[in-house]
Coordinates of N, CA and C and ligand atoms in Angstrom, one line a residue:
M7 N -42.7 -143.2 -53.1 CA -42.3 -141.6 -53.3 C -40.9 -141.5 -53.4
A8 N -40.5 -140.4 -53.7 CA -39.1 -140.2 -54.1 C -38.6 -140.1 -52.5
D9 N -37.2 -140.1 -52.4 CA -36.5 -140.1 -51.3 C -36.1 -138.8 -51.0
D10 N -36.2 -137.9 -52.0 CA -35.6 -136.7 -51.8 C -36.6 -135.4 -50.7
A11 N -36.9 -136.2 -50.0 CA -37.8 -135.3 -48.9 C -36.8 -134.3 -47.9
L12 N -37.9 -133.1 -47.8 CA -36.8 -132.1 -46.8 C -36.8 -132.5 -45.6
L13 N -38.4 -132.8 -45.2 CA -38.8 -133.1 -43.9 C -39.6 -134.5 -43.8
T14 N -39.4 -135.6 -43.1 CA -40.3 -136.7 -42.9 C -40.1 -136.9 -41.8
A15 N -41.5 -137.7 -41.5 CA -42.0 -138.0 -40.4 C -42.2 -139.8 -40.5
E16 N -41.2 -140.5 -39.5 CA -41.5 -141.7 -39.7 C -42.2 -142.7 -38.2
D17 N -42.9 -143.0 -38.8 CA -43.7 -143.9 -37.5 C -43.8 -143.4 -36.3
L18 N -44.7 -142.3 -36.3 CA -45.0 -141.2 -35.3 C -45.4 -142.0 -34.1
H19 N -45.7 -142.4 -32.8 CA -46.4 -142.5 -31.7 C -46.6 -141.5 -30.6
L20 N -47.7 -140.7 -30.3 CA -47.4 -140.0 -29.3 C -49.1 -140.0 -28.4
S21 N -49.1 -140.2 -27.3 CA -50.3 -139.9 -26.3 C -50.1 -138.9 -25.5
F22 N -51.4 -138.2 -25.2 CA -51.5 -137.5 -24.3 C -52.2 -138.3 -23.0
G23 N -51.0 -138.8 -21.5 CA -51.7 -139.6 -21.0 C -52.3 -140.8 -21.8
P24 N -54.0 -141.0 -21.5 CA -54.1 -142.1 -22.0 C -54.8 -142.2 -23.6
T25 N -54.7 -140.9 -23.9 CA -55.2 -140.8 -25.2 C -54.2 -140.6 -26.4
P26 N -54.5 -141.9 -27.3 CA -53.6 -141.5 -28.4 C -53.8 -141.0 -29.4
A27 N -52.7 -139.9 -29.8 CA -53.0 -138.9 -30.9 C -52.7 -139.6 -31.6
L28 N -51.3 -139.9 -32.2 CA -50.4 -140.3 -33.3 C -50.2 -141.4 -32.8
S29 N -50.5 -142.7 -33.7 CA -50.5 -144.0 -34.0 C -50.0 -144.5 -35.1
S30 N -48.6 -144.9 -35.4 CA -47.9 -144.9 -36.5 C -48.1 -143.8 -37.3
A31 N -47.8 -142.6 -37.4 CA -48.3 -141.7 -38.4 C -46.8 -141.3 -39.3
S32 N -46.9 -141.4 -40.5 CA -45.8 -141.3 -41.1 C -46.1 -140.3 -42.7
L33 N -45.1 -139.7 -43.1 CA -45.3 -138.3 -43.9 C -43.8 -138.0 -44.4
R34 N -43.9 -137.4 -45.5 CA -42.6 -136.6 -46.5 C -43.3 -135.4 -46.8
V35 N -42.6 -134.4 -46.7 CA -42.7 -133.2 -47.2 C -41.8 -132.5 -48.0
H36 N -41.7 -132.6 -49.4 CA -40.8 -132.1 -50.3 C -40.6 -130.8 -50.3
A37 N -39.4 -130.1 -50.5 CA -39.2 -128.6 -51.0 C -40.2 -128.1 -51.7
G38 N -40.5 -127.0 -51.2 CA -41.2 -125.9 -52.2 C -43.0 -126.4 -52.3
E39 N -43.2 -127.5 -52.0 CA -44.8 -128.2 -52.1 C -45.9 -127.4 -50.7
V40 N -47.0 -127.3 -51.3 CA -47.8 -127.0 -50.7 C -49.0 -128.3 -50.4
L41 N -48.6 -128.8 -48.8 CA -49.0 -129.9 -48.2 C -50.5 -129.6 -47.7
A42 N -51.4 -130.2 -47.8 CA -52.6 -129.8 -46.7 C -53.0 -131.3 -46.1
L43 N -52.7 -130.9 -44.6 CA -53.1 -132.0 -43.9 C -54.8 -131.8 -43.6
M44 N -55.7 -133.2 -43.7 CA -57.0 -133.1 -43.6 C -57.8 -133.9 -42.9
G45 N -58.6 -134.2 -42.5 CA -59.2 -135.2 -41.5 C -60.2 -134.8 -40.7
P46 N -60.8 -135.8 -39.7 CA -61.7 -135.2 -38.7 C -61.3 -134.5 -37.5
S47 N -61.9 -134.2 -36.9 CA -61.6 -133.4 -36.1 C -61.0 -134.1 -34.8
G48 N -60.1 -134.1 -34.1 CA -59.3 -134.9 -33.0 C -58.7 -136.2 -33.7
S49 N -58.2 -136.2 -35.0 CA -57.3 -137.3 -35.9 C -56.1 -137.3 -35.2
G50 N -55.7 -135.9 -35.0 CA -54.0 -136.0 -34.8 C -53.6 -135.2 -35.7
K51 N -53.9 -134.2 -36.5 CA -53.5 -133.4 -37.6 C -52.6 -132.1 -37.2
S52 N -53.0 -131.6 -36.1 CA -52.3 -130.7 -35.2 C -51.1 -130.9 -34.4
T53 N -51.2 -132.2 -33.7 CA -50.2 -133.0 -33.1 C -49.2 -133.5 -34.2
L54 N -49.4 -133.8 -35.0 CA -48.7 -134.2 -36.3 C -48.0 -133.0 -36.8
L55 N -48.4 -131.9 -36.9 CA -48.0 -130.4 -37.4 C -47.0 -130.1 -36.4
H56 N -47.5 -130.3 -34.8 CA -46.5 -129.9 -33.8 C -45.1 -130.9 -33.8
C57 N -45.2 -132.2 -34.0 CA -44.1 -133.0 -34.2 C -43.1 -132.6 -35.3
L58 N -43.9 -132.5 -36.4 CA -42.7 -132.1 -37.6 C -42.4 -131.2 -37.6
A59 N -42.9 -130.0 -36.6 CA -41.9 -128.5 -36.3 C -41.3 -128.5 -35.0
G60 N -41.0 -130.0 -34.6 CA -40.1 -129.9 -33.4 C -40.7 -129.0 -32.1
I61 N -42.1 -128.9 -32.0 CA -42.5 -128.3 -30.7 C -43.0 -129.5 -30.3
L62 N -43.5 -130.4 -30.3 CA -43.7 -131.7 -29.8 C -42.7 -132.6 -29.9
S63 N -42.4 -133.6 -29.2 CA -41.3 -134.8 -29.1 C -42.3 -136.0 -29.1
P64 N -42.3 -136.7 -30.2 CA -43.0 -137.8 -30.0 C -42.7 -138.8 -29.2
D65 N -43.3 -140.1 -28.7 CA -43.2 -140.9 -28.0 C -41.7 -141.9 -28.3
S66 N -42.4 -141.9 -29.8 CA -41.3 -142.9 -30.3 C -41.8 -142.5 -32.1
G67 N -40.7 -143.1 -33.0 CA -40.9 -142.6 -34.2 C -39.6 -141.2 -34.4
R68 N -39.6 -141.1 -35.4 CA -38.6 -140.1 -35.8 C -38.7 -139.2 -37.1
V69 N -38.6 -137.9 -36.7 CA -38.6 -136.6 -37.2 C -37.2 -136.2 -37.8
R70 N -37.4 -135.9 -39.6 CA -35.7 -135.5 -39.9 C -36.3 -134.4 -40.7
F71 N -35.4 -133.5 -40.4 CA -35.4 -132.3 -41.6 C -33.8 -132.1 -41.8
D72 N -33.9 -132.1 -43.2 CA -32.8 -132.2 -44.2 C -31.7 -133.0 -43.4
G73 N -32.2 -134.3 -43.4 CA -31.4 -135.5 -42.7 C -30.9 -135.3 -41.3
H74 N -31.3 -134.4 -40.8 CA -31.1 -134.2 -39.5 C -32.2 -134.6 -38.6
D75 N -32.1 -135.9 -37.3 CA -33.1 -136.4 -36.7 C -33.4 -135.1 -35.4
L76 N -34.3 -134.5 -35.7 CA -34.9 -133.9 -34.5 C -34.6 -133.7 -33.0
S77 N -34.9 -135.0 -32.8 CA -35.0 -135.8 -31.1 C -33.7 -135.8 -30.8
A78 N -32.6 -136.1 -32.0 CA -31.2 -136.2 -31.1 C -30.6 -134.8 -31.3
M79 N -31.2 -133.5 -31.5 CA -31.0 -132.2 -31.2 C -30.9 -131.7 -29.9
S80 N -30.2 -131.2 -29.5 CA -30.2 -130.2 -28.1 C -31.5 -129.0 -28.6
D81 N -32.2 -129.1 -27.0 CA -32.8 -127.8 -27.4 C -32.6 -126.4 -27.8
A82 N -31.8 -126.3 -27.8 CA -31.3 -125.3 -28.1 C -31.1 -125.1 -29.9
R83 N -30.8 -126.4 -29.9 CA -30.2 -126.4 -31.5 C -31.7 -126.6 -32.2
R84 N -32.6 -127.3 -31.5 CA -33.8 -127.2 -32.0 C -34.9 -125.9 -32.1
S85 N -34.3 -125.2 -31.0 CA -35.0 -123.9 -31.1 C -34.6 -122.8 -32.2
A86 N -33.5 -122.8 -32.4 CA -32.6 -122.3 -33.3 C -33.0 -122.6 -34.8
L87 N -33.2 -124.1 -34.9 CA -33.8 -124.3 -36.4 C -35.2 -124.0 -36.5
R88 N -36.0 -124.0 -35.3 CA -37.2 -123.2 -35.7 C -37.3 -121.8 -36.1
R89 N -36.2 -121.3 -35.3 CA -36.4 -119.7 -35.6 C -35.8 -119.4 -37.0
T90 N -34.8 -120.3 -37.6 CA -34.2 -119.7 -38.6 C -34.7 -120.7 -40.2
E91 N -34.9 -121.5 -39.6 CA -35.7 -122.9 -41.4 C -37.2 -122.9 -41.0
F92 N -38.1 -122.6 -39.8 CA -39.2 -122.8 -39.9 C -40.1 -121.4 -39.7
G93 N -41.4 -121.4 -40.6 CA -42.3 -119.8 -39.7 C -43.5 -120.8 -39.7
F94 N -44.3 -119.9 -39.2 CA -45.4 -120.2 -38.2 C -46.4 -119.2 -38.7
V95 N -47.8 -119.6 -39.0 CA -49.0 -119.1 -39.2 C -50.0 -119.7 -38.7
F96 N -50.6 -119.1 -37.3 CA -51.9 -119.8 -36.6 C -53.0 -119.1 -36.9
Q97 N -54.5 -119.4 -36.5 CA -55.5 -119.1 -36.7 C -55.8 -118.0 -36.5
F98 N -55.4 -117.8 -35.1 CA -55.3 -116.1 -35.1 C -53.7 -115.4 -35.0
G99 N -53.6 -114.3 -35.9 CA -52.4 -114.3 -36.4 C -51.3 -114.1 -35.5
Q100 N -51.6 -113.9 -33.9 CA -50.7 -114.1 -32.8 C -49.8 -113.0 -32.8
L101 N -50.1 -111.8 -33.4 CA -49.1 -110.6 -33.4 C -49.2 -110.1 -32.2
V102 N -48.1 -109.2 -32.4 CA -47.8 -108.6 -30.8 C -48.2 -107.6 -30.8
P103 N -49.5 -107.3 -29.9 CA -50.7 -106.0 -29.8 C -50.2 -104.6 -29.7
E104 N -48.8 -104.6 -29.0 CA -48.4 -103.3 -28.8 C -47.3 -102.9 -30.2
L105 N -47.1 -103.6 -31.3 CA -46.2 -103.3 -32.2 C -46.7 -102.6 -33.3
S106 N -46.5 -101.9 -34.1 CA -47.0 -101.7 -35.3 C -46.7 -103.2 -36.4
C107 N -47.7 -103.1 -37.0 CA -47.7 -104.5 -38.1 C -46.6 -104.3 -38.6
L108 N -45.7 -103.1 -39.4 CA -44.6 -103.2 -39.6 C -43.3 -103.7 -38.6
E109 N -43.4 -103.1 -37.3 CA -42.7 -104.3 -36.4 C -42.8 -105.5 -36.3
N110 N -43.8 -106.1 -36.2 CA -44.2 -107.2 -36.3 C -43.8 -108.0 -37.1
V111 N -43.6 -107.2 -38.4 CA -42.9 -108.4 -39.3 C -41.6 -108.4 -39.4
A112 N -41.1 -107.0 -38.9 CA -39.5 -107.0 -38.8 C -39.0 -107.8 -37.7
L113 N -39.8 -108.0 -36.7 CA -39.2 -108.7 -35.1 C -38.7 -109.7 -35.5
P114 N -38.4 -111.0 -36.2 CA -37.9 -112.1 -36.4 C -36.6 -111.5 -37.1
L115 N -36.7 -110.7 -38.1 CA -35.3 -110.2 -38.4 C -34.6 -109.7 -37.5
R116 N -34.9 -108.6 -36.4 CA -34.3 -108.1 -35.3 C -33.9 -109.1 -34.7
L117 N -34.7 -110.0 -34.2 CA -34.1 -111.6 -33.1 C -32.7 -111.8 -34.1
A118 N -33.3 -112.0 -35.0 CA -31.6 -112.7 -36.0 C -30.3 -111.8 -36.2
G119 N -30.7 -110.7 -35.4 CA -29.3 -109.8 -35.3 C -29.3 -108.9 -36.9
V120 N -30.6 -108.8 -37.6 CA -30.8 -107.9 -38.7 C -30.6 -106.3 -38.0
G121 N -29.9 -105.5 -38.4 CA -30.3 -103.9 -38.3 C -31.9 -103.3 -38.4
R122 N -32.0 -102.4 -37.4 CA -33.3 -102.1 -37.4 C -33.7 -101.3 -39.0
R123 N -32.8 -100.8 -39.6 CA -33.2 -100.2 -40.8 C -33.6 -101.1 -41.9
Q124 N -32.7 -102.2 -42.3 CA -32.8 -103.1 -42.8 C -34.1 -103.7 -42.7
A125 N -34.1 -104.2 -41.4 CA -35.4 -105.2 -40.9 C -36.7 -104.0 -41.8
Q126 N -36.8 -102.8 -41.0 CA -38.1 -102.6 -41.8 C -38.2 -102.4 -42.9
R127 N -36.9 -102.5 -43.8 CA -37.1 -102.4 -44.9 C -37.7 -103.6 -45.8
S128 N -37.1 -104.6 -45.2 CA -37.4 -105.9 -46.1 C -39.2 -105.9 -45.3
A129 N -39.2 -105.6 -44.2 CA -40.7 -105.9 -43.8 C -41.6 -104.8 -44.4
A130 N -41.2 -104.1 -44.9 CA -42.2 -103.1 -46.0 C -42.5 -103.9 -47.2
E131 N -41.3 -104.3 -47.8 CA -41.3 -105.5 -48.8 C -42.3 -106.5 -48.9
W132 N -42.3 -106.9 -47.9 CA -43.5 -108.2 -47.5 C -44.8 -107.7 -47.3
L133 N -45.0 -106.9 -46.6 CA -46.0 -106.1 -46.7 C -46.8 -105.6 -47.8
D134 N -45.8 -105.3 -48.6 CA -46.3 -104.7 -49.8 C -46.7 -106.2 -50.8
R135 N -46.1 -107.2 -50.8 CA -46.6 -108.2 -51.3 C -47.6 -109.1 -50.9
L136 N -48.0 -108.9 -49.5 CA -49.1 -109.7 -49.1 C -50.3 -108.6 -49.0
E137 N -50.1 -107.5 -50.1 CA -50.9 -106.4 -50.1 C -51.4 -105.8 -48.9
V138 N -50.5 -105.4 -48.0 CA -51.1 -104.9 -46.6 C -50.2 -103.8 -46.0
A139 N -49.8 -103.4 -47.4 CA -48.6 -101.9 -46.9 C -49.3 -101.2 -46.4
D140 N -50.5 -100.7 -46.3 CA -51.7 -99.8 -45.9 C -51.5 -99.9 -44.5
V141 N -51.3 -101.0 -43.9 CA -51.4 -101.2 -42.2 C -50.1 -100.9 -41.7
A142 N -49.0 -100.8 -42.5 CA -47.7 -100.6 -41.6 C -47.5 -100.3 -40.6
G143 N -48.1 -98.8 -40.3 CA -48.0 -98.3 -39.6 C -49.3 -98.2 -38.2
K144 N -50.3 -99.1 -38.5 CA -51.0 -99.8 -37.4 C -50.7 -100.7 -36.7
R145 N -51.3 -100.7 -35.4 CA -51.3 -102.1 -34.2 C -52.5 -102.9 -35.0
P146 N -51.9 -104.2 -34.9 CA -52.6 -105.5 -35.3 C -54.3 -105.2 -34.9
G147 N -54.3 -104.7 -33.8 CA -55.9 -104.6 -33.4 C -56.6 -103.4 -34.6
Q148 N -55.8 -102.4 -35.0 CA -56.6 -101.7 -35.8 C -56.7 -102.1 -37.3
A149 N -56.4 -103.3 -37.5 CA -56.5 -104.1 -38.8 C -57.3 -105.0 -38.6
S150 N -57.9 -105.3 -40.2 CA -58.9 -106.6 -40.0 C -58.4 -107.8 -40.0
G151 N -59.3 -108.3 -39.7 CA -58.8 -110.5 -39.6 C -58.3 -110.4 -40.9
G152 N -58.7 -110.6 -41.9 CA -58.1 -110.5 -43.1 C -56.8 -110.0 -43.3
Q153 N -56.7 -108.8 -42.8 CA -55.0 -108.0 -42.7 C -54.2 -108.5 -42.1
G154 N -54.9 -108.7 -40.7 CA -53.8 -109.6 -39.7 C -53.1 -110.7 -40.3
Q155 N -54.3 -111.7 -41.0 CA -53.6 -112.8 -41.2 C -52.6 -112.7 -42.4
R156 N -52.8 -111.6 -43.2 CA -51.6 -111.2 -43.9 C -50.3 -110.8 -43.5
V157 N -50.6 -110.0 -42.6 CA -49.4 -109.6 -42.3 C -48.9 -110.7 -41.2
A158 N -49.3 -111.8 -40.5 CA -49.0 -112.3 -39.9 C -48.0 -113.5 -41.2
V159 N -49.0 -113.8 -42.1 CA -47.8 -114.4 -43.2 C -46.9 -113.6 -43.8
A160 N -46.6 -112.4 -43.7 CA -45.7 -111.7 -43.9 C -44.4 -111.9 -43.0
R161 N -44.9 -112.2 -41.8 CA -44.1 -112.4 -40.8 C -43.7 -113.7 -40.4
A162 N -44.5 -114.6 -40.7 CA -43.7 -116.2 -41.0 C -42.6 -116.4 -42.6
L163 N -42.8 -115.4 -43.6 CA -42.1 -115.8 -44.6 C -40.8 -114.7 -44.6
V164 N -40.9 -113.4 -43.6 CA -39.5 -112.6 -43.7 C -38.0 -113.1 -43.8
T165 N -38.0 -114.2 -43.0 CA -36.7 -114.8 -42.6 C -36.3 -115.9 -43.7
R166 N -37.4 -115.9 -44.7 CA -37.2 -116.9 -45.9 C -36.8 -118.3 -45.4
P167 N -37.8 -118.9 -44.5 CA -37.7 -120.1 -43.6 C -37.9 -121.1 -45.1
R168 N -37.4 -122.2 -44.9 CA -37.8 -123.4 -45.6 C -38.9 -124.3 -45.7
V169 N -39.4 -124.1 -44.4 CA -41.1 -124.8 -44.3 C -42.1 -123.6 -43.6
I170 N -42.9 -123.6 -44.0 CA -44.2 -122.8 -43.2 C -45.1 -123.9 -42.8
F171 N -45.2 -124.0 -41.5 CA -46.4 -124.9 -40.8 C -47.6 -123.5 -40.6
A172 N -48.7 -124.2 -41.0 CA -49.7 -123.0 -40.9 C -51.0 -124.3 -40.4
D173 N -51.7 -123.8 -39.3 CA -52.5 -124.4 -38.7 C -53.7 -123.7 -38.6
E174 N -54.8 -124.2 -39.4 CA -56.1 -123.3 -39.6 C -55.7 -121.5 -40.1
P175 N -54.9 -121.5 -41.0 CA -54.7 -120.2 -41.0 C -55.6 -119.1 -41.6
T176 N -56.9 -120.0 -41.8 CA -58.0 -119.0 -42.3 C -59.0 -119.3 -41.8
G177 N -59.0 -120.1 -40.6 CA -60.1 -120.5 -39.9 C -60.9 -119.2 -39.3
A178 N -60.3 -118.1 -39.1 CA -61.0 -117.1 -38.3 C -62.1 -116.1 -39.7
L179 N -61.3 -116.5 -40.5 CA -62.0 -115.5 -41.7 C -63.4 -116.1 -42.1
D180 N -63.9 -114.8 -43.3 CA -64.9 -115.5 -44.3 C -64.6 -115.9 -45.5
S181 N -65.2 -116.8 -46.1 CA -64.4 -117.3 -47.3 C -63.6 -116.3 -48.7
L182 N -64.3 -115.4 -48.5 CA -63.7 -114.2 -49.7 C -62.1 -114.2 -49.2
N183 N -62.2 -113.4 -47.8 CA -60.8 -113.3 -47.6 C -59.8 -114.5 -47.0
G184 N -60.4 -115.8 -46.8 CA -59.8 -116.9 -46.4 C -58.9 -117.2 -47.9
E185 N -59.9 -117.0 -48.5 CA -59.1 -117.7 -50.3 C -58.5 -116.2 -50.8
R186 N -58.3 -115.2 -50.4 CA -57.2 -114.1 -50.9 C -56.1 -114.5 -49.9
V187 N -56.2 -114.7 -48.3 CA -55.0 -115.0 -47.5 C -54.4 -116.4 -48.4
M188 N -55.0 -117.0 -48.6 CA -54.6 -118.3 -49.3 C -53.9 -118.2 -50.7
R189 N -54.7 -117.3 -51.6 CA -53.9 -117.0 -52.7 C -52.5 -116.2 -52.6
L190 N -52.6 -115.3 -51.6 CA -51.2 -114.7 -51.9 C -50.1 -115.1 -50.8
F191 N -50.6 -116.3 -49.8 CA -49.6 -117.2 -48.8 C -48.8 -118.0 -49.7
T192 N -49.5 -118.6 -50.8 CA -49.1 -119.6 -51.5 C -48.4 -119.2 -52.9
A193 N -48.9 -118.1 -53.2 CA -47.6 -117.3 -54.4 C -46.3 -117.0 -53.8
A194 N -46.7 -116.1 -52.3 CA -45.2 -115.6 -51.6 C -44.2 -116.9 -51.2
A195 N -45.2 -118.0 -50.8 CA -44.2 -119.3 -50.5 C -43.8 -119.8 -51.7
Q196 N -44.3 -119.9 -53.1 CA -43.8 -120.6 -54.0 C -42.7 -119.2 -54.3
Q197 N -42.8 -118.0 -54.4 CA -41.8 -117.2 -54.7 C -40.2 -117.5 -54.2
T198 N -40.4 -117.7 -52.6 CA -39.1 -118.0 -51.8 C -39.0 -119.3 -51.9
G199 N -39.7 -120.6 -52.7 CA -39.4 -121.9 -52.3 C -39.6 -122.5 -51.4
A200 N -40.4 -122.0 -49.9 CA -40.8 -122.3 -49.0 C -41.7 -123.9 -49.2
A201 N -41.7 -124.6 -48.6 CA -42.8 -125.8 -48.4 C -43.9 -125.3 -47.3
V202 N -44.9 -125.6 -47.6 CA -45.9 -125.3 -46.6 C -46.8 -126.5 -46.4
V203 N -46.8 -126.5 -45.1 CA -47.6 -127.7 -44.6 C -48.7 -127.1 -43.5
L204 N -50.0 -127.1 -44.1 CA -51.3 -126.9 -43.9 C -52.2 -127.5 -43.3
V205 N -53.0 -127.1 -42.1 CA -53.9 -127.9 -41.5 C -55.2 -127.1 -41.7
T206 N -56.4 -128.1 -42.3 CA -57.3 -127.5 -42.7 C -58.5 -128.3 -42.5
H207 N -59.5 -128.0 -42.6 CA -60.9 -128.5 -42.4 C -61.5 -128.3 -44.0
E208 N -61.2 -127.2 -44.3 CA -61.8 -126.2 -45.6 C -61.5 -127.2 -47.1
A209 N -62.2 -127.4 -47.6 CA -61.5 -127.9 -48.9 C -61.4 -126.7 -49.8
R210 N -62.2 -125.9 -49.5 CA -61.7 -124.2 -50.4 C -60.1 -123.9 -50.3
V211 N -59.8 -124.2 -49.0 CA -58.4 -124.1 -48.4 C -57.4 -124.9 -49.1
A212 N -57.7 -126.3 -48.8 CA -57.2 -127.3 -49.6 C -56.3 -127.3 -50.7
A213 N -57.7 -126.6 -51.8 CA -57.9 -126.4 -53.2 C -56.2 -126.0 -53.6
Y214 N -55.7 -124.8 -52.5 CA -54.5 -124.3 -52.8 C -53.4 -125.2 -52.6
S215 N -53.4 -126.4 -52.2 CA -52.2 -127.1 -52.3 C -52.3 -128.1 -53.2
D216 N -50.7 -128.8 -53.3 CA -50.1 -129.6 -54.5 C -50.7 -131.2 -54.3
R217 N -50.3 -131.2 -52.8 CA -51.2 -132.8 -52.4 C -51.8 -132.7 -51.0
E218 N -52.9 -133.8 -51.0 CA -53.2 -133.5 -49.8 C -53.3 -134.8 -48.9
A219 N -53.2 -134.9 -47.7 CA -53.1 -136.0 -46.7 C -54.1 -136.0 -45.7
V220 N -54.5 -137.4 -45.7 CA -55.6 -137.5 -45.0 C -55.3 -138.0 -43.3
V221 N -55.5 -137.4 -42.7 CA -54.9 -137.8 -40.8 C -56.5 -139.0 -40.5
R222 N -56.2 -139.6 -40.3 CA -57.4 -140.5 -39.4 C -56.7 -141.4 -38.4
D223 N -57.8 -141.3 -36.8 CA -57.1 -142.0 -35.7 C -55.5 -142.1 -35.7
G224 N -55.1 -140.9 -35.9 CA -53.8 -140.8 -35.4 C -52.2 -141.3 -36.9
R225 N -53.2 -141.4 -37.7 CA -52.3 -142.0 -38.7 C -52.6 -141.4 -40.5
V226 N -51.6 -141.2 -41.3 CA -51.9 -140.6 -42.6 C -52.5 -141.7 -43.4
R227 N -53.5 -141.5 -43.5 CA -54.4 -142.8 -44.4 C -54.0 -142.9 -45.9
E228 N -54.3 -141.8 -46.2 CA -54.5 -141.4 -47.8 C -53.7 -140.1 -48.2
Q229 N -52.9 -140.3 -49.3 CA -52.1 -139.0 -49.7 C -52.5 -138.9 -51.5
E230 N -52.7 -137.9 -52.1 CA -53.1 -137.6 -52.9 C -52.4 -136.4 -53.7
Y231 N -52.0 -136.6 -55.4 CA -51.5 -135.1 -55.7 C -52.8 -134.4 -56.3
V232 N -53.3 -133.4 -55.8 CA -54.2 -132.7 -56.7 C -53.9 -131.7 -57.4
R233 N -52.5 -131.3 -57.5 CA -52.2 -130.5 -58.7 C -51.1 -131.1 -59.3
Ligands
ATP61 N1 -52.4 -131.2 -25.0 C1 -53.2 -132.1 -25.1 N2 -53.7 -132.8 -24.2 C2 -54.4 -133.9 -24.1 N3 -55.2 -134.3 -25.0 C3 -54.6 -133.7 -26.5 C4 -53.8 -132.9 -26.3 N4 -53.8 -132.2 -27.2 C5 -54.5 -133.3 -28.3 N5 -54.5 -133.9 -27.5 C6 -55.8 -135.1 -28.2 O1 -55.2 -135.8 -29.2 C7 -55.9 -136.1 -30.0 C8 -55.5 -135.6 -31.6 O2 -55.6 -133.9 -31.5 P1 -55.3 -132.7 -32.3 O3 -55.4 -131.8 -32.1 O4 -53.9 -133.3 -33.1 O5 -56.4 -133.3 -33.7 P2 -56.8 -132.5 -34.8 O6 -57.2 -133.5 -35.8 O7 -55.8 -131.3 -35.0 O8 -58.3 -131.8 -34.4 P3 -58.8 -130.5 -34.8 O9 -59.4 -130.6 -36.2 O10 -60.0 -130.7 -34.1 O11 -58.0 -129.5 -34.3 C9 -57.4 -135.7 -29.8 O12 -58.0 -136.7 -29.0 C10 -57.0 -134.5 -28.8 O13 -58.2 -134.8 -27.6

């Protein structure tokens, strides 16, 4: 594999008490690619994603983003990196229920110091791109599951992060809505040049990736370019 990876995991080990979750897991993520992490339940996919995102620290091994070792950073610097360079989409959108969908998407920009009007303008553009402009004024509870996930994708992309981590982003949706989310998500990520690291059980969802990596027993066993 080429050495120009944006994000790398090298020989990660991590146990939760007596339970090993990662046992020598290594992976490279390249700028702009969509990488699907697949594998059996409990094999370590989410743990690997959380280590790559700097949410969990491995017991040993190293994660590097753009050449910088995440474990060598202070907590404050790692949090800042997560806010500015990474975006997140989870199974249940985790939108703020009291805010409108527009305000949810504008929120990461507001937290980054962008003025209200500019943040709302960008948020509206992103809702439009994800084909959910019609729910801008609604609260997440008034949107459907598929619309909520597209709002969550807009919120993850609005800051133009370099990597988006998505853990079962379509897990709560039927296949038609799941495919719509994936189609819009991957197209939007491609437009911004963001890499996507996607955990999924579903071959239909993984079909939107450029590359699949199979995690078994805490280790990346097979990797294959699918497109
Ligand atoms: N917070 C935790 N505390 C204790 N054990 C954990 C914790 N998180 C994960 N584990 C264990 O670590 C192992 C790997 O879990 P992980 O969630 O990474 O697997 P996964 O492949 O994402 O599973 P799934 O597909 O079911 O979501 C499992 O044995 C799991 O039970």
